[in-house]
Amino acid sequence: MRRKIVAGNWKMNLTFQEAKELALRLNTWVKANKPTAEVIIAPTHLYLEQLNKDLKNSHITVASQNVSAMENGAYTGDVSAEQLLSIGTKMSIVGHSERRAYHYEQDKYIGKKITHLYELGMSPILCVGEKLEDRDAGKHFDVVQEQVTVALERQKEEDLKNLIVAYEPVWAIGTGKTASPDQAQEMHAFIRKTIGAQHGISIANSTSILYGGSVNPGNARDLFEQYDIDGGLVGGASLKLEDFTTIISANK
Ligand code: PEP
């Protein structure tokens, strides 16, 4: 059974007070509505410790937006997997397109992050997705295949059970343009096939593949109804309680 998931990537948004209020209101909603989908939020590193405490006995997982590829040491400004775990964080987004674009992160380096997480019993949400020029050139499957296989090539199969991958076409992130349900389904099925070829069918079939890129209350249901779409990674719309909860409810 693949897990149904809706994750909110809060990026570099919200003051501490705003984040706390949003998290607590979301928790109240989750308790009252018991959604089918698992709910994850990824606030800035700064707020993880407090939100982990506030949501300790809740059904919301608090994830990091990023983790260092290095172990502890002289890496100014970085946050290690061990540090995240020491404040109760067990999951991290890795390979988000904004990290790839602004911090030049590449697939092998992203793979190292995943390995560190797994070594500590933590888990990744691996983001992949092509740029508009890749799609226009008909290279989108090649680009995504490379991102998936290189990031996962050094991982142990026993760690990859219940892997979460987010397909986020770069041209759809924060742009208001969404992949059509058919375009997204086609790529999700391809990602599952790619994982199956590399790690076997059982891992492919237990991987939750989330769609990300301008998911909103109006388009979520059509996307989530697709066979290989197990949920969403939501940026902008996760900052508004009503929009985010409508999206969560759409993932049945
Ligand atoms: C994201 O950055 O992960 C994302 C999907 O953003 P948005 O929903 O705002 O496009």
PDB file of C-alpha atoms in Angstrom, residues 45 66-73 75 77-84 92-95 99 105-117 119:
ATOM      1  CA  HIS A  45      15.165  25.069  10.333  1.00  0.00           C
ATOM      2  CA  ASN A  66      17.112  20.733   3.575  1.00  0.00           C
ATOM      3  CA  VAL A  67      20.004  18.888   5.215  1.00  0.00           C
ATOM      4  CA  SER A  68      23.757  19.037   4.768  1.00  0.00           C
ATOM      5  CA  ALA A  69      25.534  16.455   2.636  1.00  0.00           C
ATOM      6  CA  MET A  70      28.316  16.494   5.238  1.00  0.00           C
ATOM      7  CA  GLU A  71      28.565  15.046   8.690  1.00  0.00           C
ATOM      8  CA  ASN A  72      29.158  17.509  11.550  1.00  0.00           C
ATOM      9  CA  GLY A  73      32.189  19.770  11.222  1.00  0.00           C
ATOM     10  CA  TYR A  75      30.567  23.712   7.331  1.00  0.00           C
ATOM     11  CA  GLY A  77      25.721  27.753   7.894  1.00  0.00           C
ATOM     12  CA  ASP A  78      24.900  24.107   7.244  1.00  0.00           C
ATOM     13  CA  VAL A  79      22.675  21.871   9.371  1.00  0.00           C
ATOM     14  CA  SER A  80      23.535  18.195   9.683  1.00  0.00           C
ATOM     15  CA  ALA A  81      21.212  15.206   9.786  1.00  0.00           C
ATOM     16  CA  GLU A  82      22.436  14.465  13.307  1.00  0.00           C
ATOM     17  CA  GLN A  83      21.558  17.987  14.463  1.00  0.00           C
ATOM     18  CA  LEU A  84      18.094  17.673  12.960  1.00  0.00           C
ATOM     19  CA  SER A  92      13.989  16.180   5.233  1.00  0.00           C
ATOM     20  CA  ILE A  93      13.248  17.461   1.767  1.00  0.00           C
ATOM     21  CA  VAL A  94      16.324  17.050  -0.448  1.00  0.00           C
ATOM     22  CA  GLY A  95      17.068  18.230  -3.975  1.00  0.00           C
ATOM     23  CA  ARG A  99      18.479  24.316  -3.880  1.00  0.00           C
ATOM     24  CA  GLU A 105      23.242  21.156  -5.814  1.00  0.00           C
ATOM     25  CA  GLN A 106      23.729  18.148  -8.048  1.00  0.00           C
ATOM     26  CA  ASP A 107      22.414  14.610  -8.038  1.00  0.00           C
ATOM     27  CA  LYS A 108      25.446  12.878  -6.473  1.00  0.00           C
ATOM     28  CA  TYR A 109      25.571  15.461  -3.696  1.00  0.00           C
ATOM     29  CA  ILE A 110      21.831  15.025  -3.128  1.00  0.00           C
ATOM     30  CA  GLY A 111      22.451  11.273  -2.945  1.00  0.00           C
ATOM     31  CA  LYS A 112      24.958  11.875  -0.137  1.00  0.00           C
ATOM     32  CA  LYS A 113      22.306  13.742   1.836  1.00  0.00           C
ATOM     33  CA  ILE A 114      19.939  10.806   1.425  1.00  0.00           C
ATOM     34  CA  THR A 115      22.614   8.384   2.622  1.00  0.00           C
ATOM     35  CA  HIS A 116      23.251  10.474   5.778  1.00  0.00           C
ATOM     36  CA  LEU A 117      19.552  10.575   6.536  1.00  0.00           C
ATOM     37  CA  GLU A 119      22.304   6.151   8.280  1.00  0.00           C
TER      38      GLU A 119
END
